[in-house]
Amino acid sequence: MSRNCLANQNLVIMPPARAKYTPRDWDLNNRTKNNFSLNQQTLAERIICESERLIDETKFTTELNKNESDFRLKERICDIKFRLDELKKQKKDAHVEEEALKVYKQRTIDAINTLKEIALPLTQKCIIMREMRQGVDLVLDDVDKELRQELDVINGALGMLHKLMDEGIEQLRRLRATIYLLDRDLSHKEKSIQIDEKNIELRHNQLGMHVYDGTVPLDPYNNTDPEWINVTNTNIANTAKEINSAQTMRSYIDQVLKQAAEDIRQQVERTNAAFGKRISEMRYTKIKLENIHKETVHQVNELTRNVTKLEKEIAEKEGYVALAQVRMANRAHRPGFELCKDNVYNSLKKEMAALRETIAKLDQMLVQSRATLRYLLNTQVMQEEEINLKTSSLKIDEADCMTLRESLNFQNF
């Protein structure tokens, strides 16, 4: 009976006693942990203060260095633009001189062609025709002497002009070589300006900015700034030298052409004393048509420039259209109620409408200008055909020595 009661009771079995710390140990542990925590907090506060100071210091230094780089970039761009302007001015002068020298070269070629194709054959034909004289009229008179003297003068002028043309071509080649160097220098400087202007626009926090990982070395330089300056100065100096040489060549060509023309003119006048008066009516018509043709060529050039200008304006207006469209597309991404038809929207719509109307007017004017240019070119071709026709008619009129010598009228080349 007592055994069953003990079995039904809840008995707690006590474990063996464990070793325990003393109150002093407990208090010492708490003080140690608290001191450690306070020390860590103090250290954290010091680190935070030091970090803030370092951040402020580095931010100022970084911004200062960036501003210095921006200033140097702008300074460099101004320097390049200055030298770019110098190069462009020199290139413009060189092109002007090149065109002038080409004119003198063409004058020399025209003079040679005139002598070869007109003067020499006509003088030879006159000599041959006078050899066909019969009986006592076949006499060695002053006309025969002057014709043979005229032949010698023309051949001498041809030899001198050929040599002169070779010298002019060589001078033109040297001038073009310096222009090529200027063009290359200009191209490099324009590219350099584009790169530096792009660098100025870059920001450290813009989208896609990351540490450079390209294959091109960051320090690829192989020359100094004075060497860079010297290259441009050398190109400008060489071009100036060739311009001066070309001007001297033009002066010499002009002098030789005038002298050759004067020698031939005087000889022709002496020879023409035996042949009678010239035929003037056909010559007057031909000269008048040539003058009209020159004016037509001038109008063709002006109209061509006008067409180019209209095309440029249309292309520029299309750029404005693209700008307005991009702006409208960008503003279409505004969130929520920000996506409203505000004054900017109305202004952009108005700008788009005005641009469409402007482009339509420019297109219409371009069509008219091109049509007019085609008509004017047809007129120019017609005038050139008329000039050739008058030249042919003039040759026909010059059936004998007196009429053939109508073409031997050299005032200047």
XYZ file of C-alpha atoms in Angstrom:
413
model
C 0.000 0.000 0.000
C 2.790 2.524 0.937
C 4.822 1.441 -2.087
C 1.988 2.332 -4.463
C 1.608 5.802 -2.916
C 5.242 6.619 -3.407
C 4.995 5.571 -7.028
C 2.080 7.935 -7.647
C 3.872 10.999 -6.224
C 5.799 13.512 -8.500
C 9.413 13.189 -7.550
C 12.108 15.773 -8.588
C 15.535 14.415 -9.065
C 18.188 17.063 -8.180
C 21.364 17.196 -10.292
C 24.770 17.383 -8.674
C 25.843 20.885 -7.614
C 27.958 22.929 -10.205
C 30.830 25.307 -9.481
C 29.575 28.909 -9.151
C 31.132 32.372 -9.507
C 31.280 34.711 -6.595
C 29.382 38.075 -6.552
C 32.701 39.792 -6.902
C 33.400 37.867 -10.130
C 29.984 38.815 -11.459
C 30.503 42.507 -10.683
C 34.004 42.498 -12.205
C 32.699 40.891 -15.404
C 29.971 43.513 -15.758
C 32.399 46.381 -15.283
C 34.835 44.871 -17.780
C 32.138 44.441 -20.468
C 30.858 47.965 -19.884
C 34.329 49.481 -20.135
C 35.017 47.516 -23.324
C 31.736 48.749 -24.870
C 32.473 52.349 -23.884
C 35.959 52.097 -25.379
C 34.551 50.718 -28.641
C 31.958 53.492 -28.787
C 34.664 56.100 -28.222
C 36.771 54.533 -30.951
C 33.775 54.494 -33.332
C 33.068 58.182 -32.651
C 36.701 59.036 -33.315
C 36.681 57.029 -36.568
C 33.470 58.774 -37.671
C 34.902 62.221 -36.939
C 38.139 61.355 -38.729
C 36.191 59.972 -41.686
C 34.072 63.119 -41.955
C 37.169 65.279 -41.818
C 38.885 63.160 -44.473
C 35.777 63.210 -46.660
C 35.577 67.008 -46.485
C 39.287 67.328 -47.173
C 39.315 64.917 -50.111
C 36.102 66.407 -51.519
C 37.696 69.863 -51.571
C 40.945 68.519 -53.033
C 39.122 66.421 -55.623
C 36.910 69.315 -56.697
C 39.900 71.634 -56.808
C 41.843 69.218 -58.992
C 38.849 68.707 -61.273
C 38.361 72.471 -61.621
C 42.037 72.807 -62.442
C 41.688 70.095 -65.118
C 38.562 71.800 -66.501
C 40.409 75.118 -66.637
C 43.371 73.523 -68.390
C 41.027 71.826 -70.874
C 39.321 75.138 -71.676
C 42.697 76.838 -71.902
C 43.920 74.122 -74.250
C 40.801 74.417 -76.405
C 41.314 78.178 -76.683
C 44.951 77.592 -77.636
C 44.007 75.028 -80.272
C 41.247 77.274 -81.631
C 43.714 80.148 -81.901
C 46.102 78.005 -83.893
C 43.157 76.577 -85.808
C 42.183 80.102 -86.842
C 45.768 80.792 -87.891
C 45.827 77.612 -89.946
C 42.462 78.396 -91.530
C 43.580 81.902 -92.415
C 46.775 80.570 -93.916
C 44.838 77.852 -95.735
C 42.437 80.459 -97.097
C 45.347 82.579 -98.322
C 46.936 79.477 -99.827
C 43.693 78.513 -101.597
C 43.307 82.055 -102.911
C 46.856 81.947 -104.202
C 46.311 78.455 -105.593
C 43.247 79.603 -107.527
C 45.115 82.664 -108.756
C 48.057 80.514 -109.845
C 45.670 78.105 -111.563
C 44.244 81.064 -113.464
C 47.735 82.048 -114.555
C 48.491 78.462 -115.440
C 45.329 78.343 -117.497
C 46.289 81.628 -119.102
C 49.612 80.053 -120.078
C 47.862 76.944 -121.417
C 45.398 79.111 -123.312
C 48.276 81.137 -124.720
C 50.086 77.953 -125.819
C 46.899 76.538 -127.300
C 46.193 79.831 -129.013
C 49.645 79.943 -130.528
C 49.631 76.249 -131.450
C 46.093 76.021 -132.734
C 45.639 79.473 -134.258
C 48.720 81.575 -134.726
C 51.193 78.933 -135.914
C 48.843 77.151 -138.373
C 47.582 80.452 -139.767
C 51.070 81.809 -140.306
C 52.131 78.546 -141.958
C 49.002 78.535 -144.088
C 49.625 82.107 -145.149
C 53.177 81.185 -146.189
C 51.906 78.129 -148.102
C 49.124 80.108 -149.737
C 51.550 82.831 -150.792
C 53.777 80.123 -152.307
C 50.860 79.398 -154.651
C 51.251 82.781 -156.276
C 51.865 82.566 -160.010
C 54.210 84.323 -162.431
C 55.826 87.591 -161.467
C 53.692 87.847 -158.385
C 55.768 85.068 -156.842
C 58.192 87.570 -155.439
C 60.215 87.697 -152.239
C 58.503 90.802 -150.923
C 58.216 92.365 -147.477
C 55.140 90.230 -146.708
C 57.136 87.014 -147.160
C 59.930 88.362 -144.953
C 57.519 89.436 -142.214
C 55.645 86.122 -142.340
C 58.829 84.143 -141.813
C 59.873 86.518 -139.034
C 56.401 86.040 -137.508
C 56.890 82.265 -137.609
C 60.198 82.603 -135.726
C 58.590 84.855 -133.078
C 55.705 82.417 -132.511
C 58.022 79.402 -132.183
C 60.242 81.294 -129.757
C 57.198 82.299 -127.682
C 55.965 78.686 -127.624
C 59.298 77.409 -126.313
C 59.362 80.084 -123.606
C 55.724 79.437 -122.602
C 56.251 75.656 -122.355
C 59.134 76.202 -119.969
C 57.054 78.706 -118.051
C 54.143 76.277 -117.748
C 56.399 73.541 -116.343
C 57.671 75.938 -113.684
C 54.100 76.981 -112.847
C 52.965 73.365 -112.519
C 55.858 72.611 -110.154
C 55.058 75.681 -108.053
C 51.394 74.657 -107.949
C 52.398 71.167 -106.797
C 54.496 72.581 -103.950
C 51.672 74.876 -102.903
C 49.200 71.997 -102.878
C 51.633 69.941 -100.794
C 51.674 72.648 -98.117
C 47.871 72.872 -98.258
C 47.723 69.099 -97.692
C 49.868 69.502 -94.575
C 47.618 72.329 -93.396
C 44.529 70.186 -93.985
C 46.039 67.330 -92.012
C 46.998 69.670 -89.166
C 43.523 71.230 -89.233
C 41.871 67.817 -89.157
C 43.967 66.711 -86.193
C 43.267 69.910 -84.273
C 39.529 69.764 -84.969
C 39.512 66.178 -83.702
C 41.488 67.257 -80.633
C 38.970 70.042 -79.929
C 36.093 67.575 -80.232
C 37.776 65.230 -77.740
C 38.549 67.986 -75.225
C 35.086 69.531 -75.544
C 33.603 66.116 -74.894
C 35.880 65.747 -71.869
C 34.622 69.062 -70.475
C 31.036 67.850 -70.776
C 31.773 64.618 -68.895
C 30.698 64.405 -65.233
C 31.885 61.975 -62.578
C 28.341 60.995 -61.638
C 26.851 60.633 -65.092
C 25.275 57.409 -66.279
C 27.737 54.836 -67.572
C 30.820 56.427 -66.013
C 33.224 53.776 -64.768
C 36.932 53.238 -64.331
C 38.734 53.125 -67.695
C 39.371 49.600 -68.904
C 40.298 50.234 -72.549
C 43.304 48.931 -74.456
C 44.713 52.331 -75.442
C 47.391 53.428 -72.940
C 46.530 56.488 -70.841
C 49.972 57.990 -71.411
C 50.764 57.437 -75.136
C 52.495 60.777 -75.684
C 55.653 60.954 -77.749
C 56.210 64.702 -78.152
C 56.180 67.886 -76.095
C 54.033 71.000 -76.233
C 56.815 73.121 -77.823
C 57.198 70.453 -80.501
C 53.441 70.575 -81.066
C 53.615 74.354 -81.469
C 56.625 74.053 -83.766
C 54.763 71.708 -86.153
C 51.988 74.258 -86.688
C 54.431 77.158 -86.958
C 56.473 75.196 -89.485
C 53.389 74.415 -91.588
C 52.342 78.066 -91.528
C 55.853 79.279 -92.340
C 56.251 76.803 -95.218
C 52.878 77.775 -96.620
C 53.723 81.459 -96.380
C 56.983 80.757 -98.186
C 55.192 78.907 -100.981
C 52.586 81.673 -101.213
C 55.347 84.228 -101.691
C 56.979 81.990 -104.294
C 53.640 81.597 -106.068
C 53.092 85.358 -106.065
C 56.546 85.833 -107.566
C 55.772 83.134 -110.125
C 52.489 84.825 -111.047
C 54.259 88.133 -111.498
C 56.849 86.468 -113.698
C 54.186 84.602 -115.719
C 52.238 87.812 -116.176
C 55.342 89.624 -117.348
C 56.311 86.863 -119.786
C 52.762 86.570 -121.145
C 52.553 90.307 -121.671
C 55.951 90.388 -123.340
C 55.143 87.402 -125.580
C 51.800 88.904 -126.517
C 53.432 92.270 -127.198
C 56.158 90.768 -129.378
C 53.642 88.759 -131.404
C 51.252 91.683 -131.618
C 53.899 94.007 -132.992
C 55.016 91.412 -135.508
C 51.433 90.675 -136.552
C 50.774 94.384 -137.016
C 53.797 94.670 -139.259
C 52.694 91.616 -141.247
C 49.063 92.735 -141.477
C 50.113 95.885 -143.303
C 50.112 93.773 -146.488
C 46.718 92.088 -146.054
C 43.933 94.687 -145.662
C 41.220 95.203 -143.103
C 39.730 92.699 -140.765
C 36.264 91.282 -140.804
C 34.547 92.761 -137.726
C 30.914 91.770 -137.780
C 31.373 88.042 -136.981
C 34.072 88.821 -134.454
C 31.819 91.322 -132.696
C 29.016 88.757 -132.503
C 31.367 86.096 -131.111
C 32.799 88.441 -128.452
C 29.329 89.541 -127.415
C 28.184 85.921 -127.101
C 31.293 85.069 -125.078
C 30.486 87.906 -122.686
C 26.909 86.658 -122.340
C 28.265 83.164 -121.784
C 30.528 84.438 -118.998
C 27.527 86.042 -117.331
C 25.548 82.828 -117.751
C 28.378 80.843 -116.168
C 28.365 83.336 -113.315
C 24.607 82.894 -112.889
C 25.002 79.096 -112.967
C 27.580 79.312 -110.207
C 25.379 81.635 -108.160
C 22.352 79.376 -108.638
C 24.421 76.305 -107.755
C 25.513 77.971 -104.541
C 21.884 78.890 -103.901
C 20.811 75.243 -104.306
C 23.588 74.157 -101.947
C 22.536 76.809 -99.465
C 18.891 75.663 -99.635
C 19.934 72.022 -99.157
C 22.038 73.051 -96.164
C 19.145 75.011 -94.697
C 16.779 72.051 -95.139
C 19.289 69.721 -93.477
C 19.688 72.190 -90.629
C 15.922 72.490 -90.182
C 15.668 68.705 -90.086
C 18.138 68.829 -87.203
C 15.794 71.223 -85.396
C 12.894 68.842 -86.100
C 14.893 65.979 -84.606
C 15.711 68.133 -81.570
C 12.048 69.011 -80.985
C 10.987 65.390 -81.417
C 13.642 64.132 -78.995
C 12.567 66.728 -76.467
C 8.927 65.693 -76.804
C 9.889 62.032 -76.550
C 11.967 62.696 -73.437
C 9.122 64.640 -71.822
C 6.731 61.768 -72.567
C 8.527 59.822 -69.827
C 7.452 62.238 -67.062
C 5.747 60.338 -64.208
C 2.164 60.665 -63.000
C 0.508 64.053 -63.246
C 3.775 65.566 -64.400
C 2.787 64.230 -67.844
C 0.624 67.207 -68.721
C 0.155 69.501 -71.711
C 2.019 72.470 -70.318
C 3.433 75.548 -72.041
C 6.521 73.608 -73.043
C 4.351 71.054 -74.833
C 2.447 73.799 -76.658
C 5.698 75.516 -77.582
C 7.184 72.284 -78.919
C 4.039 71.563 -80.943
C 4.120 75.091 -82.327
C 7.817 74.713 -83.137
C 7.184 71.405 -84.940
C 4.396 72.940 -87.032
C 6.525 75.964 -87.918
C 9.433 73.708 -88.871
C 7.239 71.583 -91.145
C 5.942 74.703 -92.861
C 9.460 76.112 -93.203
C 10.825 72.864 -94.658
C 7.921 72.700 -97.106
C 8.674 76.236 -98.312
C 12.392 75.481 -98.574
C 11.656 72.255 -100.491
C 9.452 74.147 -102.910
C 12.108 76.800 -103.418
C 14.742 74.061 -103.875
C 12.643 72.421 -106.597
C 12.267 75.774 -108.345
C 15.973 76.524 -108.031
C 16.964 73.114 -109.434
C 14.559 73.500 -112.330
C 15.908 76.986 -113.071
C 19.464 75.636 -112.846
C 18.645 72.926 -115.402
C 17.182 75.510 -117.766
C 20.192 77.771 -117.255
C 22.621 74.890 -117.888
C 20.768 74.114 -121.111
C 21.108 77.783 -122.020
C 24.828 77.633 -121.230
C 25.275 74.584 -123.466
C 23.347 76.388 -126.199
C 25.613 79.430 -125.816
C 28.743 77.255 -125.953
C 27.422 75.612 -129.084
C 26.797 79.074 -130.508
C 30.325 80.189 -129.644
C 31.758 77.113 -131.383
C 29.473 77.794 -134.311
C 30.655 81.392 -134.573
C 34.264 80.214 -134.388
C 33.589 77.769 -137.174
C 31.824 80.447 -139.199
C 34.712 82.784 -138.665
C 37.127 80.169 -140.032
C 34.925 79.745 -143.014
C 34.961 83.493 -143.648
C 38.696 83.480 -143.495
C 39.111 81.701 -146.792
C 42.266 83.507 -147.806
C 45.197 85.115 -146.100
C 43.393 88.367 -145.299
C 40.523 86.599 -143.537
C 42.753 83.990 -141.895
C 44.775 86.712 -140.230
C 41.701 88.028 -138.480
C 42.529 85.570 -135.667
C 46.038 86.944 -135.189
C 45.018 89.713 -132.801
C 46.963 89.295 -129.540
C 46.503 92.152 -127.108
C 47.288 89.979 -124.081
C 47.154 86.373 -122.836
